[in-house]
XYZ file of C-alpha atoms in Angstrom:
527
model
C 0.000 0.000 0.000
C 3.051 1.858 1.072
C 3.956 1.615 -2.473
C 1.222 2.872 -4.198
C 0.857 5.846 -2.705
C 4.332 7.131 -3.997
C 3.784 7.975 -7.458
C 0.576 10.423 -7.372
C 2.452 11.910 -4.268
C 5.432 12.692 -6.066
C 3.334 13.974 -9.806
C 1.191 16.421 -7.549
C 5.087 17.681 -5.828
C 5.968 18.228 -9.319
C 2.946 19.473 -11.004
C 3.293 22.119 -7.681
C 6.817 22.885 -8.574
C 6.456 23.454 -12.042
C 3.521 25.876 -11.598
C 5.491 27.689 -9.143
C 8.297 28.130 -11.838
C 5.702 29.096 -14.295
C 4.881 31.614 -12.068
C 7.535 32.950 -11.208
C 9.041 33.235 -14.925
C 5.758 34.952 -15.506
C 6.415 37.271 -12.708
C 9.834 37.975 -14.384
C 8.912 38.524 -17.551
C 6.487 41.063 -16.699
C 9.351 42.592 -14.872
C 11.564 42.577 -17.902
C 8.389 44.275 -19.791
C 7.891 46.994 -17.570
C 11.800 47.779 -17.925
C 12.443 47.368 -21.261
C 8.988 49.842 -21.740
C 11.321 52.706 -19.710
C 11.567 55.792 -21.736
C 14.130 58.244 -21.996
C 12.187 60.738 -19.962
C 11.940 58.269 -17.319
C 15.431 57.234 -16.914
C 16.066 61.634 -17.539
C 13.675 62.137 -14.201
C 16.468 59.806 -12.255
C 18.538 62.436 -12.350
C 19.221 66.273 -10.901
C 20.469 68.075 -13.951
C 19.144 67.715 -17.435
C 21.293 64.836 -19.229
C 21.108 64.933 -22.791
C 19.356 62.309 -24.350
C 21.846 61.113 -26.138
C 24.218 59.850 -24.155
C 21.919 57.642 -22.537
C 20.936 54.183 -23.448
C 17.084 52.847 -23.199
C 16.386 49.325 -21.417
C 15.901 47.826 -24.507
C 17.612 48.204 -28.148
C 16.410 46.305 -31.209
C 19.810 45.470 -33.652
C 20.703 43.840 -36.396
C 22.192 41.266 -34.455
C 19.016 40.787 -32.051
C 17.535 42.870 -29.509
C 19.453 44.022 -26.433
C 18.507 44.456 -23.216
C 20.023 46.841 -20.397
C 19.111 47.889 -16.933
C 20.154 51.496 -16.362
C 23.179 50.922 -18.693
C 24.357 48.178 -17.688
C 23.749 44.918 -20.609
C 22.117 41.724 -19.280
C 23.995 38.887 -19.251
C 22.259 37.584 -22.543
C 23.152 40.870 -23.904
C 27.090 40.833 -22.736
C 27.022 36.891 -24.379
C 25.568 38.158 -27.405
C 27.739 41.447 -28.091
C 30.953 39.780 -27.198
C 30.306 37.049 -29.786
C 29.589 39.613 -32.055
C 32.705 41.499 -31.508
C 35.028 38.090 -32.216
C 32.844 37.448 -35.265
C 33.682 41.247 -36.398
C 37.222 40.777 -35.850
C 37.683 37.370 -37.440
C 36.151 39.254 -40.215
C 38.320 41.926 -40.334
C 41.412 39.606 -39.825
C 40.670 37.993 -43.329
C 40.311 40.898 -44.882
C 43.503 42.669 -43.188
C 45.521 39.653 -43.455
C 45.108 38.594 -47.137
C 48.810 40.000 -47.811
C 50.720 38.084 -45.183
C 48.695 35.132 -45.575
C 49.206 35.443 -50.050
C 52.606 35.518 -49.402
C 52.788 32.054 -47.329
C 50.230 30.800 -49.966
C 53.608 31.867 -52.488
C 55.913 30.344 -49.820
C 53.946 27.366 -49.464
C 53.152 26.377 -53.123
C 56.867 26.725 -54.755
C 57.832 24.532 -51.903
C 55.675 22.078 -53.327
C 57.527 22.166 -56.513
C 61.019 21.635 -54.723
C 61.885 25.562 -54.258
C 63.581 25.048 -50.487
C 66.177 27.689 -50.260
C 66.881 30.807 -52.241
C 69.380 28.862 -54.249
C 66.725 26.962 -55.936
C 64.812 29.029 -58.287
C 61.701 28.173 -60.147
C 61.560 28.867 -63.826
C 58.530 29.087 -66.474
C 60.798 27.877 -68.997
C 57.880 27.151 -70.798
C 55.694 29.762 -70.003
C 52.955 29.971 -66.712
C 50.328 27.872 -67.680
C 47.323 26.619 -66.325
C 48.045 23.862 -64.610
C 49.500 26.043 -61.326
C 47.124 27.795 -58.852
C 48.849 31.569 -58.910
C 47.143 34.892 -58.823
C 46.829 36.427 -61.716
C 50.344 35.409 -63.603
C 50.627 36.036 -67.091
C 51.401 33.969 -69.982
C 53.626 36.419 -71.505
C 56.977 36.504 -69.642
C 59.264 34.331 -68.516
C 59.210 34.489 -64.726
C 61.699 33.202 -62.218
C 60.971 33.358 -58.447
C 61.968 32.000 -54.861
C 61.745 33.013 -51.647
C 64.972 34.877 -49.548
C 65.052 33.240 -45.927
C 67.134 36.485 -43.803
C 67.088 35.056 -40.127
C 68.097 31.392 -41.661
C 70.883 32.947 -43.920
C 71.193 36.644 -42.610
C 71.966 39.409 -45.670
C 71.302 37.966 -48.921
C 73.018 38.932 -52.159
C 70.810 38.622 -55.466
C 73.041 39.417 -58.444
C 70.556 40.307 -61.301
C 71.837 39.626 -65.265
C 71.718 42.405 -67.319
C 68.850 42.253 -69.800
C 66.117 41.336 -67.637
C 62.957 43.024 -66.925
C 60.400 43.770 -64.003
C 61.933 42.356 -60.919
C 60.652 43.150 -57.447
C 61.157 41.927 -53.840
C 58.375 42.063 -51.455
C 58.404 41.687 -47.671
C 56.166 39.022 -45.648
C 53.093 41.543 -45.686
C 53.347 42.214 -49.613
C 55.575 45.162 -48.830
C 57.228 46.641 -51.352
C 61.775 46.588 -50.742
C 63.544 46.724 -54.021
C 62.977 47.001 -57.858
C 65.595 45.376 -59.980
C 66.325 44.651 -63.471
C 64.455 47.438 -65.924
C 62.546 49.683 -63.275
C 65.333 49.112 -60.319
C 68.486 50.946 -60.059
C 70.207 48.840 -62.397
C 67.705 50.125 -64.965
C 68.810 46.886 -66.836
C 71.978 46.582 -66.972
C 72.597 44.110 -64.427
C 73.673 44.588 -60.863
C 74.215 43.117 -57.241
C 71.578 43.782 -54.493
C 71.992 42.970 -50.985
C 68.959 42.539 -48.671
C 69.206 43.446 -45.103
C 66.966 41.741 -42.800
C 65.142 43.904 -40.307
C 67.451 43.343 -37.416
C 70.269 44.132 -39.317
C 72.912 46.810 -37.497
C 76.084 46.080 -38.642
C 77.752 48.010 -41.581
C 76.983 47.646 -45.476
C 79.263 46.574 -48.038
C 80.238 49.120 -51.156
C 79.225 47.589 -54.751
C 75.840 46.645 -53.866
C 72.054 48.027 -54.594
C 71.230 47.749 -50.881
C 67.653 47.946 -49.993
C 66.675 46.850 -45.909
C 63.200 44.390 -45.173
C 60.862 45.026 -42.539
C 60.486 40.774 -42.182
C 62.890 37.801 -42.708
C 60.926 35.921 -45.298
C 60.837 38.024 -48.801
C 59.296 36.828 -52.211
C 61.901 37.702 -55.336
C 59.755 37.977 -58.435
C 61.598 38.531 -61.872
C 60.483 38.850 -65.240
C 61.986 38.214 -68.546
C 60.835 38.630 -72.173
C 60.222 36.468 -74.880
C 62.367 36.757 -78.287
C 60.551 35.728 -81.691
C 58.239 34.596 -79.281
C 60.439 31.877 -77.253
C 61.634 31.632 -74.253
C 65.073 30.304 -74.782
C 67.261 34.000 -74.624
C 65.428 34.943 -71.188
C 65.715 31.471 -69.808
C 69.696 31.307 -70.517
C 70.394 34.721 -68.962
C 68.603 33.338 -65.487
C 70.413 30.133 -65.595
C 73.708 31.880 -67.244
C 73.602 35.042 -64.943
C 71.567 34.329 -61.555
C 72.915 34.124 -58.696
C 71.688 33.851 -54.943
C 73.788 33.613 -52.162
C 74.109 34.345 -48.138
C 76.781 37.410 -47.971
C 78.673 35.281 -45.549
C 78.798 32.545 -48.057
C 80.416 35.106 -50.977
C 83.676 32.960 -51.448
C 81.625 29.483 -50.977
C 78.404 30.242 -52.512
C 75.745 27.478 -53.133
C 75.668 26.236 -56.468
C 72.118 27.576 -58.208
C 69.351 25.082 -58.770
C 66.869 25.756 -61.615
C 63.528 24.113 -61.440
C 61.377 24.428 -64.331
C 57.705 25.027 -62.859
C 56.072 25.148 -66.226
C 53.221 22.254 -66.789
C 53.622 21.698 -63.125
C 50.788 21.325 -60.628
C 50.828 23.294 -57.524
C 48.984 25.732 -55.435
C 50.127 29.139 -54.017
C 46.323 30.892 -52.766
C 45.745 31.092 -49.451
C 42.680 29.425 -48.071
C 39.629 30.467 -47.663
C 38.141 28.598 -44.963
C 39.461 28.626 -41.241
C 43.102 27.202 -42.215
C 43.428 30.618 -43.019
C 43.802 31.855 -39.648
C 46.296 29.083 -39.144
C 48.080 30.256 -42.069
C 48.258 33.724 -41.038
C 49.518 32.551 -37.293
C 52.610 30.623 -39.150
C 53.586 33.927 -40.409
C 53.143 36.192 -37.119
C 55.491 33.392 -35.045
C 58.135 33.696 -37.817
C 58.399 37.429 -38.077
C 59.705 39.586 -35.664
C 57.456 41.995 -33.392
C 58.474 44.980 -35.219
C 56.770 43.601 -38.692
C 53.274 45.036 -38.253
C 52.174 48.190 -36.260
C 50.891 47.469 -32.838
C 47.162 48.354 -34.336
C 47.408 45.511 -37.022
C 49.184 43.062 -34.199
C 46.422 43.329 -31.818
C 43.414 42.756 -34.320
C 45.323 39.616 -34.936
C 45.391 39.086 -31.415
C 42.270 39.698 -30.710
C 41.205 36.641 -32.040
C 44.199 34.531 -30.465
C 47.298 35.204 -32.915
C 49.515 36.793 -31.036
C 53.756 35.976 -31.300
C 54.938 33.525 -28.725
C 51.400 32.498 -28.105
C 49.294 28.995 -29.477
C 46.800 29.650 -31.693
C 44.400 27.248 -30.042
C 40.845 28.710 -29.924
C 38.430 26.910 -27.708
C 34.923 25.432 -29.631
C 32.554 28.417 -29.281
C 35.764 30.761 -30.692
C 36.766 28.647 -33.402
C 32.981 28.026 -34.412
C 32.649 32.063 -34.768
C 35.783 31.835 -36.846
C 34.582 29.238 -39.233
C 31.459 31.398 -39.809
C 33.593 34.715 -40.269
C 35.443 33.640 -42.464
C 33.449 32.696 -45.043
C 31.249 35.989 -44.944
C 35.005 37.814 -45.298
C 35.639 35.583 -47.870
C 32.047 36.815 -49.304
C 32.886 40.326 -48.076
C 36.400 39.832 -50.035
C 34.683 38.716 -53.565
C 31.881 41.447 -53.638
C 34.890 44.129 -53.089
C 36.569 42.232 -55.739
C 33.887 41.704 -58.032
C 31.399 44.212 -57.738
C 33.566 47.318 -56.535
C 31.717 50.202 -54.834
C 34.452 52.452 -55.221
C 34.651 55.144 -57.953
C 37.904 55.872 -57.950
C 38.774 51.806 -59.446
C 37.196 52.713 -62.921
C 39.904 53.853 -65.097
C 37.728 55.746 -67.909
C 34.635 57.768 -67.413
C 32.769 55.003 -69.766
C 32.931 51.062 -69.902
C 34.069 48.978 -67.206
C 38.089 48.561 -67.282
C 38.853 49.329 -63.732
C 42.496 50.160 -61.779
C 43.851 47.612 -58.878
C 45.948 50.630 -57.360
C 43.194 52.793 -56.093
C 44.049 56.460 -55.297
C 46.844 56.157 -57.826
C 49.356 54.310 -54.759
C 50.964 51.385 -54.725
C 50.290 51.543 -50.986
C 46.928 52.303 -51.396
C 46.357 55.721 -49.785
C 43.584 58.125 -50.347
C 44.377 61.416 -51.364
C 48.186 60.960 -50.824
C 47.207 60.021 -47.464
C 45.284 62.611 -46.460
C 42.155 60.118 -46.716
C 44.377 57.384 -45.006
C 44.466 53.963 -46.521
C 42.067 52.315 -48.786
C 41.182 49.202 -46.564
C 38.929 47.660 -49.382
C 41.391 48.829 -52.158
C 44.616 46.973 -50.818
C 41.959 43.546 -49.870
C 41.126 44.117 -53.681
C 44.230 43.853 -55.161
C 45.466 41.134 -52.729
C 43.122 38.960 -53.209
C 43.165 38.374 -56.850
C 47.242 39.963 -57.768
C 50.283 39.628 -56.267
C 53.673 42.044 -56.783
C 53.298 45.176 -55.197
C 56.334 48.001 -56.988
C 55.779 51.829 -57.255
C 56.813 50.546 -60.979
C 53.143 49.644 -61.506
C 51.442 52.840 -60.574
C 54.228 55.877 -61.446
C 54.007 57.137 -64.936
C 57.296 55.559 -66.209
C 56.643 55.943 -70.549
C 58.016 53.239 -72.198
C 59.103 50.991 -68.986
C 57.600 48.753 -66.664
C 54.354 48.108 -66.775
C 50.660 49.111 -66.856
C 47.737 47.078 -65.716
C 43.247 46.819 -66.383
C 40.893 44.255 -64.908
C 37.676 43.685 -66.973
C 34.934 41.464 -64.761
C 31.615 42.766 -66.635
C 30.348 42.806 -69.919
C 29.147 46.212 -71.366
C 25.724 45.841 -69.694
C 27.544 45.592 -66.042
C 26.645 41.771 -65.917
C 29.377 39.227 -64.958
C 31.100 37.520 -67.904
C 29.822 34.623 -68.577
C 31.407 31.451 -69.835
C 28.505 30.023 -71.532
C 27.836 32.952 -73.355
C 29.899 34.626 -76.618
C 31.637 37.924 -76.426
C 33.770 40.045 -78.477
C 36.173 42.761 -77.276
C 37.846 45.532 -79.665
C 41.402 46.383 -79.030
C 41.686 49.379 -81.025
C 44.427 49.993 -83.376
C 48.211 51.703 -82.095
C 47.600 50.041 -78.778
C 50.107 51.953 -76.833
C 52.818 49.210 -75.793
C 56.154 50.069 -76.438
C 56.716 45.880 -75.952
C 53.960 44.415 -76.157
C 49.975 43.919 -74.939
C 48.395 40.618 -73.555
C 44.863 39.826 -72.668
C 44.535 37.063 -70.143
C 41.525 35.187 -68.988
C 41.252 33.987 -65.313
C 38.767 31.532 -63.026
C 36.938 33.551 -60.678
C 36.970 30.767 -58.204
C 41.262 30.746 -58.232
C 41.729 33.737 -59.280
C 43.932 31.833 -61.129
C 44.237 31.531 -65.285
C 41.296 29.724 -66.184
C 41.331 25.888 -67.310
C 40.412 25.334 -70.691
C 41.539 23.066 -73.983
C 43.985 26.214 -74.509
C 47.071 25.779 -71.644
C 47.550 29.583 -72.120
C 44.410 31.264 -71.977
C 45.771 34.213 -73.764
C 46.402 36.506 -76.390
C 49.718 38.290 -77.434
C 50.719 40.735 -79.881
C 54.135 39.561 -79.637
C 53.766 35.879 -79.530
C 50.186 35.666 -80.918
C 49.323 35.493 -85.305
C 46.612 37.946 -84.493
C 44.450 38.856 -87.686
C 43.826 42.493 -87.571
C 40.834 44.938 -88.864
C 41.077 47.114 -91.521
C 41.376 49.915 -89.214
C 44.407 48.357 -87.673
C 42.518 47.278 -84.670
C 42.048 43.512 -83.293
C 38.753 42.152 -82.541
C 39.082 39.352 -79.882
C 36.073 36.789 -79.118
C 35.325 34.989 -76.178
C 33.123 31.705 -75.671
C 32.623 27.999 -75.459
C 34.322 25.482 -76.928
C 33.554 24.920 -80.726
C 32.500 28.636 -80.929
C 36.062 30.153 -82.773
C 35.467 32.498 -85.878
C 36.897 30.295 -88.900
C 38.829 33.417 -90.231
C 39.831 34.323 -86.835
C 40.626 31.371 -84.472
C 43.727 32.861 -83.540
C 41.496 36.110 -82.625
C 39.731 33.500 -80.065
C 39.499 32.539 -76.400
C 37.902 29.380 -74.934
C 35.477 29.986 -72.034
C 33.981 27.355 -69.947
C 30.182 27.015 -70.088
C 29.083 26.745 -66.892
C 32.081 29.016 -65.244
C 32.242 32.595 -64.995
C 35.648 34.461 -66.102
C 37.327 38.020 -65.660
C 40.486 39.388 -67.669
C 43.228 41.402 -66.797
C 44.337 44.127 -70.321
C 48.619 44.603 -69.962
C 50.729 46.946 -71.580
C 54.409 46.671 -71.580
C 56.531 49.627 -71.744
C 53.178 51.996 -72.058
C 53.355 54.563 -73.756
C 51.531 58.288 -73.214
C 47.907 58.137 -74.778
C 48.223 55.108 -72.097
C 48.590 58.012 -69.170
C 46.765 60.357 -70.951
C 44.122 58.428 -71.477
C 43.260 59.191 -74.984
C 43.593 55.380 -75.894
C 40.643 52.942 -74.452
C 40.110 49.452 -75.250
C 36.324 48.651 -75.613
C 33.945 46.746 -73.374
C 32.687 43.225 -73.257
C 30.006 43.011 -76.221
C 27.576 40.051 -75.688
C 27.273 38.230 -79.113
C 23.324 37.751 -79.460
């Protein structure tokens, strides 16, 4: 009996105690509403003197990210919880999009490593030209580059002895940094020369004969450039292997013999990711380089979100689940910027849609010579779909270096499409002192886009192009099956399917480049 007596006893303790709860959330609640209904006036008659309104917050704050609540100023707990994850999201956010230079650079470090480039000894060489089987930003098809990466805390000052006849060369620091030009825009204006490369920490004294030029990091990228002649690649690929040299100063009398490694055809990937192994990818590069490599206002957004030098990178669940969400609406936030520019200032002509990667006319991106500061979105632009940052690209240099335009929409402001047919008019006395290339990349790798054609370009130097009778060059753009039969060598293979963008270079421009008198047309949709 004893027994059965238990059960209803302990339902009608329950049923008791949940009512009670019930009651007392109600209770709460109601005390929540009458707070969160306090008006200004009302929390104004708390005081002596007349506070101005608005420096005071209300009990209750609707937000995009919710609605907050407050008592006198001070956030509930649910509010502190919310507006703290908020915060990390916004700086994981704004780590992507601050970061893409140091972490494009690793991406660079990463992917020649792949292809056996270990120490600045070895060099990778496009003997054969970049094609598209490697993942690189934006390379061209048109020169013959040779790169590697110059280690300074492994090897201390490094000498780079440049042969005379080559072109663009640039080094760039671990943050895309410009340090030196070399070959045609650097001091050796092409002769030929040796540059030494002081790592930050460097305080001893430097060495006559040398083109010296001091890093803010120990890692640098060393781009160079070479030109094709008759359209090979044979005279630019025996000066690097005839007349390149790379060697630790302290190693000048017992330098390391060169190793040339010929990346063309190769498969490999230098982008940086864009999920959350980009955070671990920019931590690699904050524990290498030394304190004094970012300004303390870049070092403690990074830190903010746990990469800090001399610290783990080990956020707990909740942070790295806010990580894994902000980085794919900066990688979002990094694409429309890319893609779909806001800014003015990128178009490069008062009509059609050729637009600028060096925004305020700056290869460091400032706004009205730095009156405006820095052009956040700008320098995220350019860094996440280009790499090589030089004053050569921006400064009105006629006749040297070289001059860049990015093309993403047809004439109608609509993406280009790669099931769809285009044309594009290069009008006649293009002004390239060298040459002109149009190159066709994969929005997706911002890399040269994948097609039956392993260089998805056109040259005037290397391609037959047939021309108009005005002198200018009519280029056409679709799927496969789709060339012109008088033209084919006129024609580019899209991808149906794919979306594409191109990038419009001028070697050695000349003035109506600068002047602007010279335009190439827009993307005309073949109907």
């Amino acid at each position: 009996m004893k027994s059965k007596h238990k059960l209803p006893i302990a339902i009608g303790i329950i049923s008791i105690l949940i009512t009670s709860c019930q009651e007392i959330k109600t209770e709460h609640k109601a005390e929540e509403k009458v707070e969160a209904g306090t008006s200004i006036e009302q929390i104004k008659s708390k005081y002596n003197t007349d506070i101005p309104s608005k420096i005071l917050t209300p009990d209750e704050v609707d937000t995009r990210i919710g609605t907050l609540h407050f008592f006198d100023g001070l956030p509930s707990e649910a509010t502190v919880e919310k507006v703290y994850n908020n915060l990390d999201f916004m700086r994981g956010v704004e780590t992507f999009l601050n970061g893409i230079p140091a972490t494009s650079i690793e991406g660079l470090r990463l992917g020649l490593e792949e292809i056996g480039v270990t120490a600045s000894n070895k060099v990778a060489i496009f003997d054969d030209l970049m094609d598209s089987n490697g993942l690189f930003l934006t390379g061209n098809t048109s020169t013959v580059y040779a790169t590697t990466f110059l280690n300074l805390q492994e090897n201390g000052p490094t000498v780079v002895e440049i042969p005379a006849g080559c072109g663009p060369g640039t080094v760039n620091d671990a943050f895309f940094r410009f340090v030196v030009d070399m070959g045609a825009p650097g001091p050796d204006r092409g002769k030929g020369g040796k540059y030494l490369i002081l790592p930050p920490d460097f305080e001893g004294e430097q060495p006559e004969g040398y083109f010296v030029a001091k890093s803010t990091s120990y890692m640098n990228w060393l781009i160079l450039r070479g030109f094709l002649v008759d359209g090979k690649t044979d005279v630019s690929s025996k000066m690097y292997h005839d007349g390149l040299k790379i060697y630790p100063l302290k190693d000048i009398d017992n330098q390391p013999a060169m190793e040339f490694i010929n990346a063309s055809k190769k498969e490999f990937n230098t982008i940086h990711a864009n999920d959350y192994d980009f955070y671990t990818e920019l931590n690699e590069v904050i524990q290498r380089e030394p304190v004094s490599f970012l300004d303390p206002e870049l070092r403690g957004l990074f830190a903010s979100i746990g990469i800090q030098k001399g610290t783990s990178f080990s956020p707990d669940q909740r942070m790295q689940d806010i990580l894994k969400d902000a980085v794919m609406v900066a990688n979002a936030t990094a694409r429309a910027i890319t893609f779909k520019t806001r800014e003015k200032e990128a178009s490069i002509y008062e009509t059609g849609h050729w637009e600028s990667g060096f925004l305020g006319g700056s290869y460091q991106w400032l706004k009205e010579n730095g009156t405006g500061g820095r052009y956040l979105d700008a320098r995220t632009r350019f860094f996440y779909v280009a790499t090589v940052n030089t004053p050569a690209m921006v400064l009105k240099m006629v006749g040297l270096g070289s001059q860049y335009a990015a093309c993403f929409l047809d004439s109608k402001g609509n993406y280009l499409n790669g099931g769809k047919n285009y044309t594009l008019n290069v009008p006649a006395n293009a002004p390239a002192k060298d040459f002109w290339s149009v190159v066709m990349y994969d929005p997706q790798t911002r890399s040269e886009l994948q097609t039956d054609q392993p260089l998805p370009s056109v040259s005037s130097q290397r391609t037959p192009l047939v021309k108009n009778e005005d002198g200018s060059v009519t280029l056409y753009f679709g799927p496969a099956n789709n060339a012109p039969e008088d033209k084919k060598a006129n024609w580019l293979q899209s991808v149906d399917g794919k979306g594409f963008f191109v990038l419009f270079r001028l070697y050695g421009p000349l003035q109506p480049w600068f002047d602007k008198t010279w335009q190439p047309g827009d993307f005309e949709l073949v109907k």
